[in-house]
Short mmCIF file of C-alpha atoms in Angstrom, two decimals:
data_model
loop_
_atom_site.label_atom_id
_atom_site.label_comp_id
_atom_site.label_asym_id
_atom_site.label_seq_id
_atom_site.Cartn_x
_atom_site.Cartn_y
_atom_site.Cartn_z
CA MET D 169 -0.20 0.05 -0.40
CA ASP D 170 3.05 2.22 -0.59
CA GLN D 171 0.96 4.07 -2.81
CA PHE D 172 -1.57 5.27 -0.11
CA VAL D 173 1.40 6.62 2.23
CA GLY D 174 0.79 10.09 3.13
CA LEU D 175 -2.63 10.04 2.04
CA THR D 176 -5.55 10.46 4.59
CA PRO D 177 -8.17 7.35 4.52
CA ARG D 178 -10.69 9.97 2.64
CA GLU D 179 -8.00 10.70 0.35
CA THR D 180 -7.17 7.22 -0.16
CA VAL D 181 -10.97 5.99 -0.89
CA GLU D 182 -11.51 8.92 -3.09
CA LYS D 183 -8.39 8.28 -5.30
CA VAL D 184 -9.29 4.31 -5.73
CA SER D 185 -12.59 5.09 -6.43
CA SER D 186 -11.46 7.50 -9.15
CA SER D 187 -9.09 4.90 -10.73
CA LEU D 188 -11.67 2.44 -10.57
CA GLY D 189 -14.53 4.60 -12.09
CA CYS D 190 -17.04 3.77 -9.15
CA SER D 191 -18.40 5.34 -6.18
CA PRO D 192 -16.38 5.67 -3.03
CA THR D 193 -19.06 3.88 -1.28
CA SER D 194 -18.71 1.00 -3.51
CA ALA D 195 -17.53 -2.41 -2.50
CA GLU D 196 -15.13 -2.45 -5.42
CA VAL D 197 -13.19 0.00 -3.52
CA ALA D 198 -12.95 -2.68 -0.57
CA ALA D 199 -12.53 -5.23 -3.11
CA HIS D 200 -9.16 -3.49 -4.30
CA LEU D 201 -7.96 -2.59 -0.98
CA ASP D 202 -7.93 -6.14 -0.17
CA LYS D 203 -5.78 -7.14 -3.26
CA GLN D 204 -3.39 -4.24 -2.27
CA ASP D 205 -3.12 -5.20 1.73
CA PRO D 206 0.23 -6.84 1.80
CA LEU D 207 -0.82 -8.35 5.29
CA ARG D 208 -3.93 -10.36 3.67
CA ALA D 209 -2.47 -13.71 3.99
CA LEU D 210 -2.44 -13.38 7.84
CA ARG D 211 -6.18 -13.68 7.80
CA GLY D 212 -5.77 -17.40 6.80
CA GLU D 213 -3.83 -18.03 9.88
CA PHE D 214 -6.99 -17.67 12.13
CA LEU D 215 -10.26 -19.65 12.09
CA LEU D 216 -12.93 -17.48 11.11
CA PRO D 217 -16.69 -18.54 12.17
CA THR D 218 -19.45 -18.62 9.58
CA VAL D 219 -22.59 -17.01 9.68
CA ALA D 220 -24.39 -20.15 10.55
CA ASP D 221 -21.86 -20.82 13.09
CA LEU D 222 -22.91 -17.94 15.47
CA PRO D 223 -25.92 -18.82 17.36
CA PRO D 224 -27.80 -15.58 16.79
CA SER D 225 -28.02 -15.40 13.07
CA ASP D 226 -31.10 -15.89 11.58
CA LEU D 227 -30.84 -17.99 8.40
CA SER D 228 -33.89 -16.88 6.87
CA LYS D 229 -32.20 -13.19 6.27
CA VAL D 230 -28.38 -14.27 5.42
CA ASN D 231 -26.20 -16.78 3.64
CA GLY D 232 -25.26 -19.06 6.58
CA SER D 233 -21.93 -20.35 4.52
CA GLN D 234 -20.48 -16.88 4.56
CA GLU D 235 -17.94 -16.00 6.49
CA CYS D 236 -19.26 -14.02 9.52
CA ILE D 237 -18.62 -10.30 9.95
CA TYR D 238 -16.47 -10.48 13.29
CA MET D 239 -15.78 -7.00 14.56
CA VAL D 240 -15.54 -7.98 18.13
CA GLY D 241 -11.62 -8.58 18.63
CA ASN D 242 -11.64 -6.09 21.16
CA SER D 243 -13.33 -8.61 23.52
CA LEU D 244 -12.25 -11.78 22.30
CA GLY D 245 -9.64 -12.32 19.49
CA LEU D 246 -10.17 -15.29 16.92
CA GLN D 247 -8.61 -18.76 17.31
CA PRO D 248 -5.35 -19.14 15.63
CA LYS D 249 -5.40 -22.08 13.42
CA LYS D 250 -2.12 -23.71 14.89
CA ALA D 251 -3.85 -23.63 18.69
CA ARG D 252 -5.44 -26.88 18.42
CA LYS D 253 -2.37 -28.42 16.99
CA TYR D 254 -0.15 -27.16 19.79
CA LEU D 255 -2.52 -28.30 22.24
CA GLU D 256 -2.75 -31.90 21.02
CA GLU D 257 0.96 -32.01 21.00
CA GLU D 258 0.74 -31.59 24.52
CA LEU D 259 -1.97 -33.47 25.39
CA GLU D 260 -0.22 -36.38 23.56
CA ASN D 261 2.77 -35.61 25.52
CA TRP D 262 0.75 -35.63 28.60
CA ALA D 263 -0.55 -38.99 27.78
CA LYS D 264 2.55 -40.61 26.42
CA MET D 265 5.41 -39.09 28.96
CA GLY D 266 3.68 -38.24 31.73
CA VAL D 267 6.16 -36.24 34.08
CA HIS D 268 8.94 -36.01 31.72
CA GLY D 269 6.91 -33.39 29.92
CA HIS D 270 8.22 -31.10 32.50
CA VAL D 271 11.71 -30.87 30.64
CA LEU D 272 11.11 -32.56 27.17
CA GLY D 273 9.07 -32.05 24.07
CA PRO D 274 8.81 -29.04 21.94
CA ARG D 275 7.76 -26.78 24.72
CA PRO D 276 8.75 -28.35 27.92
CA TRP D 277 6.43 -27.31 30.66
CA ALA D 278 8.75 -25.96 33.19
CA TRP D 279 9.75 -23.04 31.40
CA ALA D 280 7.38 -23.08 28.13
CA GLU D 281 6.34 -19.29 28.67
CA ASN D 282 9.94 -18.23 28.79
CA THR D 283 10.50 -19.24 25.22
CA MET D 284 7.93 -16.72 24.25
CA GLU D 285 8.82 -13.90 26.18
CA GLU D 286 10.81 -12.14 23.23
CA LEU D 287 7.71 -12.45 20.78
CA MET D 288 5.62 -10.81 23.57
CA ALA D 289 8.22 -7.71 23.93
CA ASN D 290 8.15 -7.09 20.50
CA VAL D 291 4.37 -6.67 20.57
CA VAL D 292 4.56 -4.27 23.64
CA GLY D 293 7.86 -2.32 22.67
CA ALA D 294 9.59 -3.88 25.57
CA LYS D 295 13.04 -5.87 26.17
CA THR D 296 12.77 -9.64 26.85
CA GLU D 297 13.73 -9.70 30.34
CA GLU D 298 11.26 -6.74 30.88
CA VAL D 299 8.17 -9.17 30.32
CA ALA D 300 6.46 -11.77 32.00
CA LEU D 301 3.60 -14.19 31.21
CA MET D 302 2.11 -14.93 34.12
CA ASN D 303 -1.54 -15.29 35.95
CA GLY D 304 -4.45 -13.21 34.81
CA LEU D 305 -4.22 -9.28 34.04
CA THR D 306 -6.03 -8.43 37.55
CA VAL D 307 -3.79 -10.43 39.36
CA ASN D 308 -0.71 -8.99 37.82
CA LEU D 309 -1.88 -5.70 38.69
CA HIS D 310 -2.07 -6.27 42.25
CA LEU D 311 1.37 -7.91 42.37
CA LEU D 312 2.68 -4.67 40.56
CA LEU D 313 0.64 -2.10 42.86
CA LEU D 314 1.81 -3.93 45.80
CA SER D 315 5.31 -3.01 44.92
CA PHE D 316 4.76 0.13 43.17
CA TYR D 317 2.40 1.63 45.53
CA LYS D 318 3.90 2.90 48.49
CA PRO D 319 1.78 5.39 50.15
CA THR D 320 2.82 8.04 52.69
CA ALA D 321 0.94 10.56 54.69
CA THR D 322 1.62 13.01 52.50
CA ARG D 323 1.95 10.91 48.84
CA HIS D 324 -0.87 8.50 49.08
CA LYS D 325 -3.19 8.99 45.81
CA ILE D 326 -3.46 7.37 42.96
CA LEU D 327 -4.70 8.95 39.82
CA LEU D 328 -6.86 7.04 37.12
CA GLU D 329 -9.49 7.92 34.75
CA ASP D 330 -13.35 7.97 35.63
CA LYS D 331 -15.11 5.07 34.39
CA ALA D 332 -12.07 3.05 34.09
CA PHE D 333 -12.13 -0.49 33.37
CA PRO D 334 -14.15 -1.94 36.69
CA SER D 335 -11.49 -4.17 37.63
CA ASP D 336 -8.80 -1.61 37.35
CA HIS D 337 -11.25 0.63 39.61
CA TYR D 338 -11.80 -2.28 42.13
CA ALA D 339 -7.89 -3.31 42.15
CA VAL D 340 -6.97 0.54 42.91
CA GLU D 341 -10.02 0.67 45.84
CA SER D 342 -8.64 -2.67 47.46
CA GLN D 343 -5.12 -1.65 47.22
CA ILE D 344 -5.83 1.99 48.64
CA ARG D 345 -7.93 0.12 51.75
CA LEU D 346 -5.43 -2.47 51.97
CA ARG D 347 -2.73 0.12 53.10
CA GLY D 348 -5.16 1.78 55.68
CA PHE D 349 -6.47 4.71 53.48
CA ASP D 350 -9.85 5.76 52.15
CA PRO D 351 -10.43 5.67 48.89
CA GLN D 352 -12.86 8.62 48.81
CA LYS D 353 -9.33 10.56 49.47
CA SER D 354 -6.70 8.66 48.17
CA MET D 355 -8.59 7.63 44.65
CA LEU D 356 -8.18 10.48 42.29
CA LEU D 357 -10.65 10.43 39.36
CA ILE D 358 -10.31 12.54 36.27
CA SER D 359 -13.11 13.18 34.05
CA PRO D 360 -13.45 14.60 30.38
CA ARG D 361 -14.82 18.29 30.44
CA PRO D 362 -18.30 18.84 30.56
CA GLY D 363 -19.82 18.41 26.94
CA GLU D 364 -16.97 15.85 25.75
CA GLU D 365 -16.61 12.10 25.63
CA THR D 366 -12.80 11.88 26.11
CA LEU D 367 -9.98 13.32 27.95
CA ARG D 368 -7.39 15.70 26.98
CA THR D 369 -3.98 15.21 27.11
CA GLU D 370 -3.34 18.95 28.51
CA ASP D 371 -5.95 18.17 31.34
CA ILE D 372 -4.14 14.96 32.49
CA VAL D 373 -0.87 16.65 32.48
CA ARG D 374 -2.14 19.56 34.32
CA ARG D 375 -3.70 17.54 36.86
CA ILE D 376 -0.53 15.60 37.69
CA GLU D 377 1.32 18.93 37.72
CA GLU D 378 -1.27 20.42 40.23
CA GLU D 379 -1.56 17.58 42.46
CA GLY D 380 1.46 15.46 41.89
CA ASP D 381 3.24 16.03 45.14
CA SER D 382 0.20 13.73 46.48
CA ILE D 383 -0.08 11.28 43.89
CA ALA D 384 2.13 8.02 44.52
CA VAL D 385 1.09 6.20 41.27
CA VAL D 386 -0.34 7.11 37.86
CA MET D 387 -2.39 4.56 36.61
CA PHE D 388 -4.29 4.74 33.08
CA SER D 389 -5.37 2.44 30.54
CA GLY D 390 -3.57 2.67 27.50
CA VAL D 391 -6.64 2.68 25.22
CA GLN D 392 -9.90 3.43 26.92
CA TYR D 393 -12.05 0.44 26.70
CA TYR D 394 -15.46 2.42 26.45
CA THR D 395 -14.57 5.21 24.00
CA GLY D 396 -11.71 3.71 22.52
CA GLN D 397 -9.22 6.80 23.31
CA LEU D 398 -5.62 5.87 23.00
CA PHE D 399 -3.80 7.95 25.53
CA ASN D 400 -0.73 9.67 25.26
CA MET D 401 1.30 7.33 27.21
CA ALA D 402 4.69 9.13 26.84
CA ALA D 403 3.34 12.18 27.76
CA ILE D 404 1.59 10.84 30.86
CA THR D 405 4.76 9.09 31.76
CA GLU D 406 7.05 12.06 31.46
CA ALA D 407 4.29 14.42 33.47
CA GLY D 408 4.26 11.66 36.21
CA HIS D 409 7.95 11.32 36.54
CA ARG D 410 8.52 15.36 36.68
CA LYS D 411 6.35 15.10 40.10
CA GLY D 412 8.09 11.82 41.37
CA CYS D 413 5.20 9.57 40.95
CA PHE D 414 5.17 5.99 39.51
CA VAL D 415 3.43 5.54 36.14
CA GLY D 416 1.58 2.53 35.18
CA PHE D 417 -0.70 1.43 32.48
CA ASP D 418 -3.51 -1.47 31.94
CA CYS D 419 -2.77 -2.01 28.36
CA ALA D 420 -5.48 -4.56 27.77
CA HIS D 421 -6.88 -2.52 24.63
CA ALA D 422 -3.57 -1.70 23.49
CA ALA D 423 -1.29 -4.46 23.50
CA GLY D 424 -1.61 -6.16 19.93
CA ASN D 425 -3.79 -3.36 18.81
CA VAL D 426 -1.51 -0.04 18.61
CA GLU D 427 2.24 0.37 18.56
CA LEU D 428 3.46 0.51 22.16
CA LYS D 429 7.15 1.69 23.34
CA LEU D 430 6.88 0.70 26.96
CA HIS D 431 10.66 0.84 27.48
CA ASP D 432 11.41 3.75 25.41
CA TRP D 433 8.63 5.68 27.14
CA GLY D 434 9.98 4.67 30.69
CA VAL D 435 7.01 3.40 31.81
CA ASP D 436 7.29 2.02 35.15
CA PHE D 437 5.03 -1.06 34.95
CA ALA D 438 2.19 -2.24 32.64
CA CYS D 439 0.10 -5.33 32.67
CA TRP D 440 -2.24 -6.62 30.14
CA CYS D 441 -4.36 -9.61 29.04
CA SER D 442 -3.72 -11.73 25.96
CA TYR D 443 -7.20 -13.05 24.91
CA LYS D 444 -8.37 -9.50 23.24
CA TYR D 445 -5.90 -8.49 20.27
CA ILE D 446 -3.28 -11.07 21.04
CA ASN D 447 -5.73 -14.12 20.46
CA SER D 448 -4.77 -16.15 23.28
CA GLY D 449 -8.52 -17.66 23.99
CA ALA D 450 -10.68 -16.50 27.06
CA GLY D 451 -8.75 -16.25 30.26
CA GLY D 452 -5.51 -16.60 28.55
CA ILE D 453 -1.86 -15.91 30.28
CA ALA D 454 -1.60 -12.28 30.93
CA GLY D 455 1.68 -10.21 30.61
CA ALA D 456 3.50 -8.00 32.92
CA PHE D 457 6.28 -5.43 32.09
CA ILE D 458 8.54 -3.68 34.79
CA HIS D 459 11.21 -1.45 33.27
CA GLU D 460 14.52 -2.59 33.61
CA LYS D 461 15.60 0.66 35.52
CA HIS D 462 13.89 -0.78 38.81
CA LYS D 463 15.23 -4.29 38.25
CA ASP D 464 17.58 -4.33 41.31
CA THR D 465 15.33 -1.79 43.30
CA VAL D 466 11.67 -2.67 42.94
CA LYS D 467 11.01 -6.20 44.77
CA PRO D 468 7.91 -8.45 45.06
CA ALA D 469 5.96 -8.19 47.53
CA LEU D 470 4.71 -11.95 47.49
CA VAL D 471 7.18 -14.56 46.10
CA GLY D 472 6.51 -17.91 44.96
CA TRP D 473 8.80 -20.63 43.60
CA TRP D 474 8.55 -19.65 40.05
CA GLY D 475 10.40 -16.33 41.06
CA HIS D 476 13.26 -18.40 42.09
CA ASP D 477 16.16 -18.61 39.35
CA LEU D 478 15.70 -21.28 37.03
CA LYS D 479 19.35 -22.55 37.24
CA THR D 480 19.15 -23.24 40.87
CA ARG D 481 15.32 -23.77 41.45
CA PHE D 482 15.40 -27.37 41.56
CA ARG D 483 17.63 -27.85 44.43
CA MET D 484 14.81 -27.09 46.77
CA ASN D 485 17.12 -25.47 49.62
CA ASN D 486 14.53 -23.09 50.68
CA VAL D 487 16.92 -20.18 50.25
CA LEU D 488 15.76 -17.89 47.93
CA ASP D 489 17.46 -16.75 44.73
CA LEU D 490 15.34 -14.06 43.20
CA GLN D 491 15.46 -13.43 39.70
CA PRO D 492 15.73 -9.55 38.90
CA GLY D 493 13.18 -7.62 37.68
CA VAL D 494 9.53 -8.85 36.75
CA SER D 495 10.76 -12.40 36.59
CA GLY D 496 11.15 -12.38 40.11
CA PHE D 497 7.15 -11.51 40.60
CA ARG D 498 6.17 -14.93 38.74
CA LEU D 499 4.67 -17.15 41.62
CA SER D 500 3.51 -20.62 39.83
CA ASN D 501 4.39 -22.50 36.94
CA GLN D 502 1.96 -21.35 34.11
CA PRO D 503 -0.69 -23.95 32.70
CA ILE D 504 0.92 -25.44 29.44
CA LEU D 505 -2.79 -25.69 28.12
CA LEU D 506 -2.89 -21.98 27.87
CA VAL D 507 0.71 -21.34 26.63
CA CYS D 508 -0.39 -23.27 23.60
CA PRO D 509 -2.71 -20.94 21.91
CA LEU D 510 -0.56 -17.81 23.10
CA GLN D 511 2.26 -19.43 21.10
CA ALA D 512 0.19 -19.89 18.13
CA SER D 513 -1.08 -16.42 18.28
CA LEU D 514 2.53 -14.61 18.85
CA GLU D 515 3.90 -16.59 15.92
CA VAL D 516 1.53 -14.94 13.57
CA PHE D 517 2.27 -11.46 14.93
CA ASN D 518 6.19 -12.31 14.54
CA MET D 519 5.30 -12.70 10.61
CA THR D 520 4.91 -8.92 10.80
CA SER D 521 5.36 -5.88 12.62
CA MET D 522 3.55 -3.87 14.87
CA GLN D 523 4.27 -1.08 12.75
CA GLU D 524 2.79 -2.89 9.61
CA LEU D 525 -0.01 -3.82 11.80
CA ARG D 526 -0.52 -0.22 12.74
CA ARG D 527 0.03 0.96 9.52
CA LYS D 528 -3.05 -1.11 7.93
CA SER D 529 -5.06 -0.33 11.10
CA LEU D 530 -5.11 3.30 10.31
CA LEU D 531 -6.36 3.01 6.88
CA LEU D 532 -8.99 0.23 7.89
CA THR D 533 -10.46 2.29 10.87
CA GLY D 534 -10.24 5.44 9.00
CA TYR D 535 -12.42 3.60 5.85
CA LEU D 536 -14.83 2.47 8.72
CA GLU D 537 -15.20 5.92 9.72
CA PHE D 538 -15.31 7.25 6.48
CA LEU D 539 -18.25 5.20 5.47
CA ILE D 540 -19.99 5.90 8.72
CA LEU D 541 -19.95 9.44 8.11
CA HIS D 542 -21.08 9.04 4.71
CA TYR D 543 -24.37 7.19 5.64
CA PHE D 544 -25.17 7.71 9.08
CA ARG D 545 -24.04 11.38 10.21
CA GLU D 546 -26.81 13.66 11.68
CA ASP D 547 -28.66 15.11 8.89
CA ALA D 548 -30.84 18.33 9.81
CA SER D 549 -33.09 17.85 7.29
CA GLN D 550 -34.30 14.25 8.03
CA PRO D 551 -34.50 14.96 11.89
CA HIS D 552 -36.26 11.66 12.66
CA LYS D 553 -33.56 9.67 10.82
CA ALA D 554 -31.40 7.57 12.94
CA HIS D 555 -28.17 8.80 13.11
CA VAL D 556 -24.62 7.73 14.58
CA ARG D 557 -22.11 10.01 16.46
CA ILE D 558 -18.54 8.20 17.04
CA ILE D 559 -17.45 9.14 20.59
CA THR D 560 -13.83 7.89 19.75
CA PRO D 561 -11.47 10.63 18.78
CA SER D 562 -11.34 11.57 15.20
CA ASP D 563 -7.53 12.17 15.22
CA PRO D 564 -6.04 8.87 14.47
CA GLN D 565 -3.31 9.19 16.44
CA GLN D 566 -5.52 9.14 19.51
CA ARG D 567 -7.35 6.02 18.67
CA GLY D 568 -6.69 2.06 17.94
CA CYS D 569 -8.78 0.15 15.89
CA GLN D 570 -12.03 0.39 17.73
CA LEU D 571 -14.71 3.07 17.11
CA SER D 572 -17.27 3.32 19.58
CA LEU D 573 -20.44 4.38 17.99
CA CYS D 574 -23.20 6.22 20.06
CA PHE D 575 -26.69 5.98 18.14
CA SER D 576 -29.65 8.59 18.57
CA VAL D 577 -31.88 5.60 19.24
CA PRO D 578 -32.19 2.85 21.59
CA ILE D 579 -29.34 0.10 20.61
CA ARG D 580 -30.32 -3.12 21.68
CA THR D 581 -33.22 -3.88 18.87
CA ILE D 582 -30.55 -2.57 16.31
CA PHE D 583 -27.82 -4.75 17.61
CA GLN D 584 -30.08 -7.87 17.61
CA GLU D 585 -30.86 -7.27 14.06
CA MET D 586 -27.05 -7.27 13.00
CA GLU D 587 -26.61 -10.27 15.36
CA LYS D 588 -29.34 -12.00 12.89
CA ARG D 589 -27.27 -11.36 9.93
CA GLY D 590 -24.29 -12.69 11.25
CA VAL D 591 -22.20 -9.74 12.96
CA ALA D 592 -20.57 -10.03 15.82
CA CYS D 593 -19.82 -6.99 17.62
CA ASP D 594 -20.34 -5.62 21.50
CA MET D 595 -22.90 -3.40 22.69
CA ARG D 596 -22.64 -1.15 25.76
CA GLU D 597 -26.22 -0.04 26.71
CA PRO D 598 -27.95 2.33 25.95
CA SER D 599 -26.59 3.37 22.96
CA VAL D 600 -23.11 2.57 22.06
CA LEU D 601 -21.68 -0.29 19.81
CA ARG D 602 -18.12 -0.98 19.89
CA ILE D 603 -16.68 -1.95 16.52
CA ALA D 604 -13.07 -3.25 15.98
CA PRO D 605 -11.85 -4.21 12.72
CA VAL D 606 -8.54 -5.93 13.63
CA PRO D 607 -5.87 -5.50 11.14
CA LEU D 608 -4.38 -8.91 11.79
CA TYR D 609 -7.53 -10.75 10.37
CA ASN D 610 -10.07 -8.39 9.48
CA SER D 611 -10.41 -6.84 5.53
CA PHE D 612 -11.78 -3.92 4.05
CA THR D 613 -14.82 -6.19 2.46
CA ASP D 614 -15.68 -7.00 6.22
CA VAL D 615 -16.12 -3.40 6.84
CA HIS D 616 -17.87 -2.94 3.75
CA ARG D 617 -20.28 -5.81 4.68
CA PHE D 618 -20.63 -4.48 8.17
CA ILE D 619 -21.72 -0.95 7.01
CA GLU D 620 -24.53 -2.69 4.46
CA THR D 621 -25.57 -5.09 7.56
CA LEU D 622 -25.98 -1.75 9.47
CA ARG D 623 -28.05 0.05 6.98
CA ASP D 624 -30.38 -3.13 6.84
CA ALA D 625 -30.54 -3.42 10.57
CA LEU D 626 -31.55 0.07 11.05
CA THR D 627 -34.25 -0.18 8.47
CA ALA D 628 -35.46 -3.65 10.15
CA SER D 629 -35.61 -2.01 13.69
CA SER D 630 -37.63 0.92 12.49
CA THR D 631 -40.59 -1.27 10.98
#
């Protein structure tokens, strides 16, 4: 797609439609963009359900043999094709080798996750030794806060966005209570300006500058789960450090979605799940990051056997030989049956780069935005026509692949009509659909089909 470098998505669509002699909204444009997509083969590395596979589909309304329109990678990524193969290998090893599987086979169970840390580090912009694969996201967040949140009488607050993902909110509340402080006084929430849906970077930085002397930890998401806003993590980290705060991020909706540079930005700690954009399956192994600058100074509050150096772990002398950095935060061996699908997905990521995926994503989501604005923008001449407002930032540098669509009418019936027609997406009542065209496996044709289906669903729900 080098011929489109420097063009906005709108300019790209108009250029393609002009060369094809068709409307910018024609399916021909999507087909042409798919043919020009250098990453198109990656779709073949995943299992995409058919319309008939999805339980809500109504086969009287749509062809069940078609691939479904899967726009919900922000909630659960597709299954990598190699996941089943790797799982069956380990089930066979367990059946045939028993305990010897701990140290033999293609992925010895005792250190299987260690072999994937470099692949994961590439996804999040970290050094290999700064990344650990372990536990679930919220468990990792608790472990990290136990070490980075060290409240004092004068510096005891944690700053996070209002309406953070509930698990983050609960984790921060409980960590504050655990240290004997009151969340009402120590939990500092920042909201968008009145009438706005998303936070401005300058407002976040100003809040840190104004109250930073009392803030122990700045804790934000990388991409806000509801609005899809991509926070300026570098600016937030810099502002926090200027005031002596530790800065951490929940990258659940950022890892595998946008280009991260956790090491270069100097982020102190981060955690993320792997079942959304990283496609490891529901409840997959999560990731944790601690910057190398802390490897000898920030220690885990809780320790376990797996934090002990592998070279001496099995001497069993009960003298802890703690691994430096985030590796010392490990508690237990990781379930090999969860390692397998994560390996399958990370191998697909290794076929490309986050830079290339991001380049496609900017055009793919921009194409979705172009079509939404064309068909569903509010029209004063048709005041009774349902319309859509995109609450995700229009600036591509302030969003990932997700667009959050706010409808002028209740969304449930529209959502149900879309599900009947083979669309998998995400609803947040009363009025928001979250749509995530994932560059790893979604196509421009998927986006066009989604828009056509949304038009049909709006018509059906209004009758």
